[in-house]
Amino acid sequence: MSFGACAELSRCFAGASIKPFSQNCERFVSLHRVVEGVESRAIATYSCGKSMSRDGVVARAMSGNQGLTYKDAGVDIDAGSELVRRIAKMAPGIGGFGGLYPLGDSYLVAGTDGVGTKVMLAFESGIHDTIGIDLVAMSVNDIVTSGAKPLFFLDYYASGHLDVDVAEKVIKGIVEGCQQSDCVLLGGETAEMPGLYKEGEYDLSGFAVGIVKKDSLIDGKNIVAGDVLIGLPSSGVHSNGFSLVRRVLAQSGLSLQDQLPGGNVTIGEALMAPTVIYVKQVLDLVSKGGVKGIAHITGGGFTDNIPRIFPDGLGAVIFKDSWEVLPVFKWLQEAGKIEDSEMRRTFNMGIGMVLVVSPETSTKILESNKVYKIGEVISGNGVSYS
Amino acid sequence: MSFGACAELSRCFAGASIKPFSQNCERFVSLHRVVEGVESRAIATYSCGKSMSRDGVVARAMSGNQGLTYKDAGVDIDAGSELVRRIAKMAPGIGGFGGLYPLGDSYLVAGTDGVGTKVMLAFESGIHDTIGIDLVAMSVNDIVTSGAKPLFFLDYYASGHLDVDVAEKVIKGIVEGCQQSDCVLLGGETAEMPGLYKEGEYDLSGFAVGIVKKDSLIDGKNIVAGDVLIGLPSSGVHSNGFSLVRRVLAQSGLSLQDQLPGGNVTIGEALMAPTVIYVKQVLDLVSKGGVKGIAHITGGGFTDNIPRIFPDGLGAVIFKDSWEVLPVFKWLQEAGKIEDSEMRRTFNMGIGMVLVVSPETSTKILESNKVYKIGEVISGNGVSYS
């Protein structure tokens, strides 16, 4: 399987999808803990590289004006898998619930993520007040896939020299993201590390913790053929694939200040559009019942993310004209000469979250929400497009 | 108050010390949450800069062969305080429990931290297999100050290009740190961000969550004059003050491979000694009762960290010859011509954790543990040395 698939599988596990580990590209840590007198076992999943890793590879691997793909990323695919193999040796343990920590009658669900090289577009565009929303979104959108309510968030903001104006904008976005998620910004670290970060640059990482009753856990195990895929609209590229995005931009000869072809915003504005935080919408839909599985569409797109939550022997058919593909994706594909299949396994294409529900539930959801019926669950494996 | 004091106060709060916010150098976020039907309110604390921030300033501010101090750090002290003021405006809320999230009859206690510029010594020394222990230590040692048992840890490992050999060593240290803390490595993010990080360099951040019963919370509120300060030995510099350390090293004309003056290891080995993880020792002592307050001695040393957990009107006298100051500190002070007061407010000086207990409890603890009686609680404020 591809590194991207691995990465997104790991992220999907970190997002608390429930499926026995079957690939070799997670790291496991298994330790026994006794919490509040309840013997519990937690199995950790560990990303062997996120889409930003693939991006990084792409940024190095591609050249000239050729059509842009991830196919040249073989070296680091091997590196990621090799790292996973080594970690697995030092941290034995198999199967289980990634990112879930049993606590009484509930699970604590934890996720961590960054925003990848989207930060570099923030540097280049000077748009710093929404990257914090992206940061919160990447973690809370993962943990809500289990039906968990985010409780709190912590951030790590590291720079070479503290620029108060920039930091203020970044933290403002983090606060906004927490408010959109109805969770508490419980703490944070502001690290100043001259020599490690270049002047004007910074990195961000975030950690979110949520909680879900064990008997309310959404784990995909009841998904059957005929179930419906409900797509929730994205705001754009969100926070994945940005090294590829930056490569396309460089190749296009356009600047962040140029008008987005086919759009009514600049390319910078379109690319920096903050990641949608789906927490309230998803929890509202979940509270009404009938939601069997949830997939956060990050790097790897539908192709890699949707099957993660399916029981074995099930796949998905996507109705590829069932929603509006945003102009930014049309421009990226054209400017980068990117194949359809590459687009679909790299970007969200306008759908940032997918809910798997029964046909009956889908009818109710479609009546009263701005969402799309984007496909169905079928016998088989993987994702096909019709 | 100094930036360092602010930073360490924030960290102390992040470590779940219970004391109303009185300084202007935290950021607050106050949101209401209903968790599991229990109305709870969490007030977030936010670091306005850690010791590494001060370090960064020092690294820029100092020059030549003068005695090394933090006094020239004024510009960034202002920057940190200014950032805090701005954040406070956008995230209103006052007082409360830093880093504590009420959950039923317990608090979830969360902390996040990095290892500052100690990572750069890892690059320079090629010692990568213990920096992960430092990473775990910085967060779990904070949360255990509230008496909380660490439950799980997540890490963020970011580099420009994934070096499998280096990453394996770093993660090995993180796994070791989690095992020493008896907590689960529940997840992690391996980010590859070419262009942001230089070849061969990386940054780390970590996030720990623990739990403590509300009626078992250690908050320092019962501390009275006459209580005893019990010091737990450190392994060396731990993970604070490394930009100053690196400055001293550069000024000393010695290399990491040289023998530590007065020691039987190299300077590199002495400086990279992993931070002691006090979780098991502290929780064992706490389980026996009588522990009123706990201070994690990070950047800011005794001077800034110990008073954080005291009720107003109490201070501490430290018996400065009551424990063995490690050779690495003697060398740093001599090579850097650092004043005693600067040393004490920058480094742990050989004591990484301080427990405040009644005289009766101290007698029992001192009988059966390799710990030191390093001082007493007195009426007044701040820390004096005799």
CSV table of C-alpha atoms in Angstrom, one decimal, chain B residues 44-238:
chain,number,residue,atom,x,y,z
B,44,ALA,CA,-6.6,27.5,30.7
B,45,THR,CA,-3.2,28.8,31.4
B,46,TYR,CA,-0.9,29.6,28.6
B,47,SER,CA,2.8,30.0,28.8
B,48,CYS,CA,4.1,33.4,27.8
B,49,GLY,CA,7.4,31.8,27.1
B,50,LYS,CA,9.5,29.1,28.7
B,51,SER,CA,13.0,29.1,29.9
B,52,MET,CA,14.0,28.2,26.4
B,53,SER,CA,12.6,31.6,25.3
B,54,ARG,CA,14.8,33.2,27.8
B,55,ASP,CA,17.6,31.1,26.6
B,56,GLY,CA,17.0,32.3,23.1
B,57,VAL,CA,17.3,35.8,24.2
B,58,VAL,CA,20.5,35.1,26.1
B,59,ALA,CA,21.9,33.5,23.0
B,60,ARG,CA,21.4,36.7,21.2
B,61,ALA,CA,22.0,39.2,23.9
B,62,MET,CA,25.3,38.0,25.4
B,63,SER,CA,28.7,38.6,23.9
B,64,GLY,CA,32.4,38.3,24.4
B,65,ASN,CA,33.8,36.9,27.6
B,66,GLN,CA,31.7,38.7,30.1
B,67,GLY,CA,29.9,37.0,32.9
B,68,LEU,CA,26.8,35.4,31.5
B,69,THR,CA,23.4,36.5,32.9
B,70,TYR,CA,19.9,36.9,31.8
B,71,LYS,CA,19.8,40.6,32.5
B,72,ASP,CA,20.1,41.6,28.8
B,73,ALA,CA,17.0,39.7,28.0
B,74,GLY,CA,14.8,42.8,28.3
B,75,VAL,CA,13.5,43.0,24.8
B,76,ASP,CA,11.9,39.6,24.7
B,77,ILE,CA,10.7,39.9,28.3
B,78,ASP,CA,8.6,42.8,26.9
B,79,ALA,CA,7.7,40.8,23.9
B,80,GLY,CA,6.5,37.9,25.9
B,81,SER,CA,4.5,40.0,28.3
B,82,GLU,CA,3.0,42.0,25.4
B,83,LEU,CA,1.9,38.8,23.7
B,84,VAL,CA,0.2,37.7,26.9
B,85,ARG,CA,-1.6,41.0,27.2
B,86,ARG,CA,-2.9,40.7,23.7
B,87,ILE,CA,-4.0,37.1,24.1
B,88,ALA,CA,-5.7,37.9,27.4
B,89,LYS,CA,-7.9,40.4,25.5
B,90,MET,CA,-9.0,37.8,22.9
B,91,ALA,CA,-9.4,35.0,25.4
B,92,PRO,CA,-11.1,36.5,28.5
B,93,GLY,CA,-11.4,34.6,31.7
B,94,ILE,CA,-9.9,34.7,35.1
B,95,GLY,CA,-8.5,32.6,37.9
B,96,GLY,CA,-8.8,28.9,38.3
B,97,PHE,CA,-7.1,25.7,37.7
B,98,GLY,CA,-4.4,25.7,35.1
B,99,GLY,CA,-4.1,22.6,33.1
B,100,LEU,CA,-6.9,20.9,35.0
B,101,TYR,CA,-10.1,19.7,33.3
B,102,PRO,CA,-12.9,18.6,35.7
B,103,LEU,CA,-14.3,15.2,34.8
B,104,GLY,CA,-16.7,13.7,37.2
B,105,ASP,CA,-14.9,13.2,40.6
B,106,SER,CA,-11.5,13.6,39.0
B,107,TYR,CA,-9.5,16.1,37.1
B,108,LEU,CA,-7.8,15.3,33.8
B,109,VAL,CA,-4.4,17.0,34.0
B,110,ALA,CA,-2.7,17.9,30.8
B,111,GLY,CA,0.7,19.4,29.9
B,112,THR,CA,2.7,20.1,26.8
B,113,ASP,CA,6.3,20.9,26.4
B,114,GLY,CA,9.3,20.5,24.2
B,115,VAL,CA,13.0,20.1,25.1
B,116,GLY,CA,14.0,23.6,23.9
B,117,THR,CA,17.5,23.9,22.4
B,118,LYS,CA,18.6,20.7,24.0
B,119,VAL,CA,17.7,19.2,20.6
B,120,MET,CA,20.5,21.2,19.1
B,121,LEU,CA,23.0,19.6,21.5
B,122,ALA,CA,21.6,16.3,20.3
B,123,PHE,CA,22.4,17.3,16.7
B,124,GLU,CA,25.9,18.4,17.7
B,125,SER,CA,26.6,15.4,20.0
B,126,GLY,CA,24.9,12.8,17.8
B,127,ILE,CA,23.2,11.5,21.0
B,128,HIS,CA,19.6,11.0,19.9
B,129,ASP,CA,18.5,8.0,22.0
B,130,THR,CA,17.7,9.9,25.2
B,131,ILE,CA,16.2,13.2,24.0
B,132,GLY,CA,12.8,11.4,23.8
B,133,ILE,CA,13.2,10.6,27.5
B,134,ASP,CA,13.6,14.3,28.1
B,135,LEU,CA,10.6,15.0,26.0
B,136,VAL,CA,8.3,12.7,28.1
B,137,ALA,CA,9.9,13.9,31.3
B,138,MET,CA,9.1,17.6,30.7
B,139,SER,CA,5.4,16.9,30.5
B,140,VAL,CA,4.9,14.1,32.9
B,141,ASN,CA,7.0,15.7,35.6
B,142,ASP,CA,4.7,18.8,35.3
B,143,ILE,CA,1.5,16.9,35.6
B,144,VAL,CA,2.6,14.7,38.5
B,145,THR,CA,3.0,17.9,40.6
B,146,SER,CA,-0.7,17.7,41.1
B,147,GLY,CA,-0.5,14.1,42.2
B,148,ALA,CA,-1.9,13.0,38.9
B,149,LYS,CA,-1.0,9.6,37.4
B,150,PRO,CA,0.0,10.0,33.8
B,151,LEU,CA,-2.3,8.0,31.5
B,152,PHE,CA,-1.0,8.6,28.1
B,153,PHE,CA,1.5,10.6,26.0
B,154,LEU,CA,1.5,11.7,22.4
B,155,ASP,CA,4.5,13.2,20.5
B,156,TYR,CA,5.1,15.4,17.5
B,157,TYR,CA,8.4,14.7,15.6
B,158,ALA,CA,9.1,17.1,12.8
B,159,SER,CA,12.1,17.1,10.5
B,160,GLY,CA,12.9,18.3,7.0
B,161,HIS,CA,13.7,14.9,5.8
B,162,LEU,CA,12.9,11.6,7.6
B,163,ASP,CA,16.2,10.1,8.7
B,164,VAL,CA,15.1,6.6,9.8
B,165,ASP,CA,18.1,5.9,12.0
B,166,VAL,CA,17.8,9.2,13.9
B,167,ALA,CA,14.0,8.9,14.2
B,168,GLU,CA,14.3,5.4,15.5
B,169,LYS,CA,16.6,6.6,18.2
B,170,VAL,CA,14.4,9.5,19.2
B,171,ILE,CA,11.2,7.4,19.3
B,172,LYS,CA,13.1,4.7,21.3
B,173,GLY,CA,13.7,7.4,23.9
B,174,ILE,CA,10.1,8.4,23.9
B,175,VAL,CA,9.0,4.8,24.4
B,176,GLU,CA,11.5,4.5,27.2
B,177,GLY,CA,10.2,7.7,28.8
B,178,CYS,CA,6.6,6.4,28.6
B,179,GLN,CA,7.7,3.1,30.2
B,180,GLN,CA,9.4,5.0,33.0
B,181,SER,CA,6.2,7.0,33.5
B,182,ASP,CA,4.0,3.9,33.3
B,183,CYS,CA,1.9,5.6,30.7
B,184,VAL,CA,0.9,4.7,27.1
B,185,LEU,CA,2.4,6.2,24.0
B,186,LEU,CA,-1.1,6.6,22.5
B,187,GLY,CA,-0.1,8.3,19.3
B,188,GLY,CA,2.2,10.5,17.5
B,189,GLU,CA,2.9,12.6,14.4
B,190,THR,CA,5.9,12.2,12.2
B,191,ALA,CA,6.0,15.3,10.1
B,192,GLU,CA,8.4,15.8,7.2
B,193,MET,CA,8.6,19.4,6.2
B,194,PRO,CA,11.4,20.2,3.8
B,195,GLY,CA,12.4,23.8,3.8
B,196,LEU,CA,11.2,24.4,7.3
B,197,TYR,CA,13.8,22.2,9.1
B,198,LYS,CA,17.4,22.0,8.0
B,199,GLU,CA,18.9,18.7,7.0
B,200,GLY,CA,19.8,16.6,10.0
B,201,GLU,CA,17.7,18.8,12.4
B,202,TYR,CA,14.3,18.2,14.0
B,203,ASP,CA,12.0,19.5,16.7
B,204,LEU,CA,10.0,17.7,19.2
B,205,SER,CA,6.9,18.5,21.2
B,206,GLY,CA,5.0,16.2,23.6
B,207,PHE,CA,1.7,16.1,25.3
B,208,ALA,CA,0.8,14.2,28.5
B,209,VAL,CA,-2.6,13.6,30.1
B,210,GLY,CA,-3.0,12.3,33.6
B,211,ILE,CA,-5.8,11.9,36.1
B,212,VAL,CA,-6.2,12.7,39.8
B,213,LYS,CA,-9.3,12.4,42.1
B,214,LYS,CA,-10.5,15.8,43.0
B,215,ASP,CA,-10.1,15.0,46.7
B,216,SER,CA,-6.5,13.8,46.2
B,217,LEU,CA,-5.4,16.9,44.3
B,218,ILE,CA,-2.1,18.3,45.5
B,219,ASP,CA,-2.3,22.0,45.4
B,220,GLY,CA,-0.1,23.5,48.1
B,221,LYS,CA,-3.0,25.2,49.9
B,222,ASN,CA,-2.2,23.4,53.2
B,223,ILE,CA,1.5,24.4,53.3
B,224,VAL,CA,2.4,26.3,56.5
B,225,ALA,CA,5.6,27.8,57.9
B,226,GLY,CA,7.8,25.1,59.3
B,227,ASP,CA,7.0,22.6,56.6
B,228,VAL,CA,10.0,20.9,55.1
B,229,LEU,CA,11.3,21.0,51.5
B,230,ILE,CA,12.4,17.6,50.3
B,231,GLY,CA,14.7,17.6,47.3
B,232,LEU,CA,14.8,14.8,44.7
B,233,PRO,CA,18.2,14.5,42.9
B,234,SER,CA,18.4,15.5,39.3
B,235,SER,CA,20.7,13.9,36.7
B,236,GLY,CA,22.1,17.2,35.5
B,237,VAL,CA,20.8,20.2,33.6
B,238,HIS,CA,17.7,18.2,32.5
